[in-house]
CSV table of C-alpha atoms and ligand atoms in Angstrom, one decimal:
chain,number,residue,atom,x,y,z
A,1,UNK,CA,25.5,11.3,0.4
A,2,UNK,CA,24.1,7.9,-0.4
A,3,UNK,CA,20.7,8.1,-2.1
A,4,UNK,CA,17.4,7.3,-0.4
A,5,UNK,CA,16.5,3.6,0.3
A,6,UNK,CA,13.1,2.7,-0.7
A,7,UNK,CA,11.1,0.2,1.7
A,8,UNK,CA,8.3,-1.5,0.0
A,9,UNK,CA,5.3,-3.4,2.0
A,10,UNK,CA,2.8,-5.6,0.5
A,11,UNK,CA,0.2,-7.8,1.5
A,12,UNK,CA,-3.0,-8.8,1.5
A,13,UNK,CA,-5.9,-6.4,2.6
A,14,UNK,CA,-6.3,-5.9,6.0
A,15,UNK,CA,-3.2,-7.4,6.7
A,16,UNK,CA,-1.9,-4.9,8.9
A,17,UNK,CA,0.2,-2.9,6.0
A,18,UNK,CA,-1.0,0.4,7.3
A,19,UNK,CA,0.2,-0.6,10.9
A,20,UNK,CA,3.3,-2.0,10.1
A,21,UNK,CA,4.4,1.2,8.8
A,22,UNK,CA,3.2,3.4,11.0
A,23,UNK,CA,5.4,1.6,14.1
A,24,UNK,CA,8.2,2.3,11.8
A,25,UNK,CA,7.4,5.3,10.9
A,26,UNK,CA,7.4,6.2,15.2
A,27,UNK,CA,10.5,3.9,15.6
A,28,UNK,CA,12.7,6.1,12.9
A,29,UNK,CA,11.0,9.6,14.1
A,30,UNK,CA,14.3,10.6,14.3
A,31,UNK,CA,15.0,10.0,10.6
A,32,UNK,CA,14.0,11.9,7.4
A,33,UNK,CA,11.3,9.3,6.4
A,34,UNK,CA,8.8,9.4,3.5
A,35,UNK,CA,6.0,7.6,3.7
A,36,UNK,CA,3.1,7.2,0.3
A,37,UNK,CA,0.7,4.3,0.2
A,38,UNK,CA,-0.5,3.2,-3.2
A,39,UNK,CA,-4.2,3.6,-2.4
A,40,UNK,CA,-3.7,7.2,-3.2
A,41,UNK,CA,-2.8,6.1,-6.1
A,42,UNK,CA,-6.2,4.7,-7.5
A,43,UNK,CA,-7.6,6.1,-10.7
A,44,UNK,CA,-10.4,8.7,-9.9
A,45,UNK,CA,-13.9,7.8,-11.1
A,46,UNK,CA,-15.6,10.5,-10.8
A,47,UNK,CA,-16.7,10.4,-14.2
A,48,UNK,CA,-18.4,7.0,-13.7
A,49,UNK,CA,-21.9,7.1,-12.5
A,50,UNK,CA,-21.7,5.8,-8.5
A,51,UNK,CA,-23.7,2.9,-9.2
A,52,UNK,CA,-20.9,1.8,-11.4
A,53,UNK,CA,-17.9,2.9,-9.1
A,54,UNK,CA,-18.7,-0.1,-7.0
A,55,UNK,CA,-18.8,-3.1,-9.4
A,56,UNK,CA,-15.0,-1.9,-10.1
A,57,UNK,CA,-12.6,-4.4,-9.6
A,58,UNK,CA,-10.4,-2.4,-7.1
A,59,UNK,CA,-7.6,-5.3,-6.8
A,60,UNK,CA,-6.4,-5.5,-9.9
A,61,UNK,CA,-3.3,-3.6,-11.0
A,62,UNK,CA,-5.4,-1.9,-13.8
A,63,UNK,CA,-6.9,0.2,-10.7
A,64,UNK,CA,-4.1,2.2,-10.4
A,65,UNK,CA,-2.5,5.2,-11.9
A,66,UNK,CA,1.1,2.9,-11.6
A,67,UNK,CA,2.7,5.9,-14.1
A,68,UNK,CA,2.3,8.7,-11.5
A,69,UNK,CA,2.8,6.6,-8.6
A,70,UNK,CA,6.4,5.6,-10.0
A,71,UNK,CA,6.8,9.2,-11.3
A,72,UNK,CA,6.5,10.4,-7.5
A,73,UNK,CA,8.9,7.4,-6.1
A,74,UNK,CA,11.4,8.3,-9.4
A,75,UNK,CA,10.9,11.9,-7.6
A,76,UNK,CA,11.3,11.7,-3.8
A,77,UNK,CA,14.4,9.2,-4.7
A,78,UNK,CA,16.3,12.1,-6.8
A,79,UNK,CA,15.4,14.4,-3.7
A,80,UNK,CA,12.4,16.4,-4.7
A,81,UNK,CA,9.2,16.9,-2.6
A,82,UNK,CA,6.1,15.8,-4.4
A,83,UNK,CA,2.0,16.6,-3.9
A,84,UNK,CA,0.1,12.8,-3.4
A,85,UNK,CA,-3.1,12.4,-4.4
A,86,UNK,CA,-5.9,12.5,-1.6
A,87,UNK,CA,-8.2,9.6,-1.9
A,88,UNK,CA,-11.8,9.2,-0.6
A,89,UNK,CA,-13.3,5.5,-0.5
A,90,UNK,CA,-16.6,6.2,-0.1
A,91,UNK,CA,-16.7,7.9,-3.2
A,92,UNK,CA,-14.0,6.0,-5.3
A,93,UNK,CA,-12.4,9.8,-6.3
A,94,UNK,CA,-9.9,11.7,-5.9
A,95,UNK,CA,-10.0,14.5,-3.7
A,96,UNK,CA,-9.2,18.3,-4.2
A,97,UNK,CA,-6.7,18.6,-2.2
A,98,UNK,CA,-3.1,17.1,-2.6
A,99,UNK,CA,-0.4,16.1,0.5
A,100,UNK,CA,2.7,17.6,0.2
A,101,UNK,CA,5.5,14.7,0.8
A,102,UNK,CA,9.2,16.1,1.8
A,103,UNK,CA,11.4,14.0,0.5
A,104,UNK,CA,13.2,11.5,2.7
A,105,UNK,CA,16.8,9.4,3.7
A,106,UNK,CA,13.5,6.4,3.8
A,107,UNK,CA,10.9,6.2,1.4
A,108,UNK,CA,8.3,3.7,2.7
A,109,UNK,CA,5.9,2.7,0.2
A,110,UNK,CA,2.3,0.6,1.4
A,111,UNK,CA,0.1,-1.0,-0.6
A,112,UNK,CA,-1.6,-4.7,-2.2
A,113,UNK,CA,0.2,-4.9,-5.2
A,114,UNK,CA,3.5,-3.1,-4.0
A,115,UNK,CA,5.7,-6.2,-4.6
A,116,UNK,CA,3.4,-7.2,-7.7
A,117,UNK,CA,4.2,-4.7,-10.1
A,118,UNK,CA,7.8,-4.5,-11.3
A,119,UNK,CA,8.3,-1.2,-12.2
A,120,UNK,CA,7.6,-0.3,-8.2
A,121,UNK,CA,9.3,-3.2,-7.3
A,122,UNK,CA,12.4,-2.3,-9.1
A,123,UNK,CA,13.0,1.0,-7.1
A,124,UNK,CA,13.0,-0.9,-3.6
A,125,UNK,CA,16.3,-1.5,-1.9
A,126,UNK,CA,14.0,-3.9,1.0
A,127,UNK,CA,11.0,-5.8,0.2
A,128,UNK,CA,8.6,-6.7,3.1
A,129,UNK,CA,5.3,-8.7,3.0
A,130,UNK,CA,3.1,-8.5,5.9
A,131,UNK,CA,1.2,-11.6,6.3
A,132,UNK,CA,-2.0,-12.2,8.6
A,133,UNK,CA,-4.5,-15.3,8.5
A,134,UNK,CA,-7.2,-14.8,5.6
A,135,UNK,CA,-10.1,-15.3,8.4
A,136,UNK,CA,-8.5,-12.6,10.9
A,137,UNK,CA,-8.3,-10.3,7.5
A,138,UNK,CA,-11.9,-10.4,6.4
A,139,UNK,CA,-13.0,-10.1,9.5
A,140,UNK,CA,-10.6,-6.9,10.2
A,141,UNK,CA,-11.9,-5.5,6.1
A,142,UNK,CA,-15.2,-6.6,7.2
A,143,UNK,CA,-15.5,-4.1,10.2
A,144,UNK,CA,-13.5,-1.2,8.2
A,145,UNK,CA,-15.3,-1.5,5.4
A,146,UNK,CA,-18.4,-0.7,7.2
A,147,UNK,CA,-17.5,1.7,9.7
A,148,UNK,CA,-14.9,3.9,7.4
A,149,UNK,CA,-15.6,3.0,4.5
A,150,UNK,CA,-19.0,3.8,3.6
A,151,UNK,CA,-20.0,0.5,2.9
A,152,UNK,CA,-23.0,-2.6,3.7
A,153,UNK,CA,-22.5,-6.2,4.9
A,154,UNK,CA,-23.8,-7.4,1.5
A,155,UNK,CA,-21.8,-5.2,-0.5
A,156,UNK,CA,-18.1,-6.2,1.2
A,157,UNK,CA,-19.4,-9.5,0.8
A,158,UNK,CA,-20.1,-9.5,-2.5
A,159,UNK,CA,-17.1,-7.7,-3.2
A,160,UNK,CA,-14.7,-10.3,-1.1
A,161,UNK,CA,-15.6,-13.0,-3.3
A,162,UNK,CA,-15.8,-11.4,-6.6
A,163,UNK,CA,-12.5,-9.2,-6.8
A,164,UNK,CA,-10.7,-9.1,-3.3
A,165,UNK,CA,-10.5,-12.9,-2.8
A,166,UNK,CA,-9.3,-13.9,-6.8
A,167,UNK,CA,-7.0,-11.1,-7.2
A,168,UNK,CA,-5.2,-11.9,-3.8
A,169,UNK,CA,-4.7,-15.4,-5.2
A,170,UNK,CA,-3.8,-14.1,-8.7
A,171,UNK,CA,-1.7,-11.3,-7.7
A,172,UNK,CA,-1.1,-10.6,-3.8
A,173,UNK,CA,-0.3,-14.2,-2.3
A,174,UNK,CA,2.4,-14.6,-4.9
A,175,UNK,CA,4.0,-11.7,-5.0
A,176,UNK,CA,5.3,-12.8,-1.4
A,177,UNK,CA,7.7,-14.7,-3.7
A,178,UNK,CA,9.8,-11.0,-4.0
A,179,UNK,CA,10.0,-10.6,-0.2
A,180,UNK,CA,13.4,-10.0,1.6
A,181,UNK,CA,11.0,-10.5,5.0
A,182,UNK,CA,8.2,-11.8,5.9
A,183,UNK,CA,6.4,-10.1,8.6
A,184,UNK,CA,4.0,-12.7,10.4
A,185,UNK,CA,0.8,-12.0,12.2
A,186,UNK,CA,0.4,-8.4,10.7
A,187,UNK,CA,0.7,-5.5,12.2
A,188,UNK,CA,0.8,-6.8,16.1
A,189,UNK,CA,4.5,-8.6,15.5
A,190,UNK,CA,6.7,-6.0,17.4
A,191,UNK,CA,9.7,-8.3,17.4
A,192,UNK,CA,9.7,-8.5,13.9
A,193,UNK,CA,9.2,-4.5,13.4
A,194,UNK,CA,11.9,-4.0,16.1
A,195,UNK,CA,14.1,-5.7,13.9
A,196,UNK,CA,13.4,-4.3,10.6
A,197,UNK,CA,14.4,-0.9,12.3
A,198,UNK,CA,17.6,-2.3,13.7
A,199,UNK,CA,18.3,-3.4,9.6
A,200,UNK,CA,17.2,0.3,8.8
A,201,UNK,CA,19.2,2.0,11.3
A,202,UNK,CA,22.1,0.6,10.5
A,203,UNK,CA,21.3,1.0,6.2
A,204,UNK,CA,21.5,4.4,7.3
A,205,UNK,CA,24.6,4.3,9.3
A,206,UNK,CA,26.4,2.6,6.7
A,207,UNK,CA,28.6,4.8,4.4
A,208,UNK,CA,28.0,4.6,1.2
A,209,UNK,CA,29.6,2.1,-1.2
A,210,UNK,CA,32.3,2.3,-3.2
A,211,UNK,CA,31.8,3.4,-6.4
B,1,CTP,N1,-10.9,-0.6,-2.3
B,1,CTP,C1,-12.3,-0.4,-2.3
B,1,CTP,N2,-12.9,0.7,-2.9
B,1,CTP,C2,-12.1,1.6,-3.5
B,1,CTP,C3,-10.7,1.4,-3.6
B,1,CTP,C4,-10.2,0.3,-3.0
B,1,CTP,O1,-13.0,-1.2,-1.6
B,1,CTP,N3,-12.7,2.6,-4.1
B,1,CTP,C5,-10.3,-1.8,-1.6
B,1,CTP,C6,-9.8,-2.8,-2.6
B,1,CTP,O2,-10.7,-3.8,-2.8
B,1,CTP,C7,-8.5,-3.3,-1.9
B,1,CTP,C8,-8.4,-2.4,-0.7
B,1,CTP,O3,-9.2,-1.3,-0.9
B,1,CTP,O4,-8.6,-4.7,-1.5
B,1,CTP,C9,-6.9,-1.9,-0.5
B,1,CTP,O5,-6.8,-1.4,0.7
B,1,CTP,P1,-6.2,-2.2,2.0
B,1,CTP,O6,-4.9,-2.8,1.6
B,1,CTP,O7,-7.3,-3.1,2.5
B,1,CTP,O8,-6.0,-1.0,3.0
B,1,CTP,P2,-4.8,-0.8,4.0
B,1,CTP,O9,-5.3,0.2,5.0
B,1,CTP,O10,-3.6,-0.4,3.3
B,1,CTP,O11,-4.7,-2.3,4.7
B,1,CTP,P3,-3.9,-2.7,6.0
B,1,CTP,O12,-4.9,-3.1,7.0
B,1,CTP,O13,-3.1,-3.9,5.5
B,1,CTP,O14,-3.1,-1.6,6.4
């Protein structure tokens, strides 16, 4: 049996990440996929006074627990279920509980610095970055922020310009230098998702190569 072929998908926040794997997700229901998303993955603060949670810059790299997020790709790849952290944003901490995650023939991985960090990046077989229009994307984080998220006008704002905006220059933006395909207009691009399932479909038709 061929091993499992990682699908990575970056992008800027509130680009449609999130939506863009969930249709592919539904398109391959008939498939063993595996699906994390590296905002589990963000180091829990509950330590930190609350006040102090949200003058964290969330965008950078340094946000994330990378080590056990490439521990649990290292694991689902070699065949072994694993237990992903539960995240809560309106708190900045990790949850309780855990979600089990069965192991996969897929293993589609979501998140803003996906394609940036090389030790993720060096586990996917396909690379996607989903791209959406920066004003489209506020506005979308904008309304999220606020309704899901716990969160004030001011405060996602405030945090837009101070971390989101610099980091997705520093870090997001060029990691779209590492993409295989470039997904336009977000999540709403069926044609585009209808043929990134075809490519997957067949990946996992394909026997395996020769050793
Ligand atoms: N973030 C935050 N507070 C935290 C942790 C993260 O505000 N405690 C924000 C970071 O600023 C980062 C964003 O969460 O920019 C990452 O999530 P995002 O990519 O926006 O979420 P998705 O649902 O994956 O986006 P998409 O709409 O592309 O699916």
């Amino acid at each position: 049996m061929s091993s499992p072929l990682v699908v990575g998908i970056a992008g800027g926040t509130a680009s449609g990440k999130t939506t863009v794997a969930r249709k592919v997700r539904e398109a391959l229901a008939d498939c063993r996929v595996a699906f994390i998303d590296q905002d589990s993955y963000y180091r829990d603060l509950k330590d930190m006074p609350l006040e102090d949670r949200r003058q964290v810059n969330f965008d950078h790299p340094d946000a994330f627990d990378t080590e056990l997020l490439v521990e649990h790709l290292k694991q689902l790849r070699s065949g072994q279920a694993i237990q992903k952290p539960a995240y809560d944003f309106r708190t900045s901490s990790r949850l309780e509980s855990t979600v089990l995650v069965e192991p996969g023939d897929i293993i589609l991985i979501e998140g803003i610095l996906v394609l940036h960090m090389k030790e993720v990046r060096d586990q996917m077989g396909v690379k996607i970055y989903v791209d959406a229009d920066d004003d489209l994307r506020i506005l979308r984080r904008l309304t999220r922020d606020i309704k899901d998220r716990g969160r004030d006008f001011d405060h996602v704002v405030g945090q837009y310009l101070r971390h989101v905006r610099p980091m997705h220059m520093g870090f997001v933006e060029p990691s779209k230098h590492f993409a295989d395909i470039i997904i336009p207009h977000g999540g709403n691009n069926d044609i585009a998702i209808g043929m990134l399932v075809g490519a997957l479909r067949a990946r996992l038709a394909a026997p395996p190569p020769p050793r």
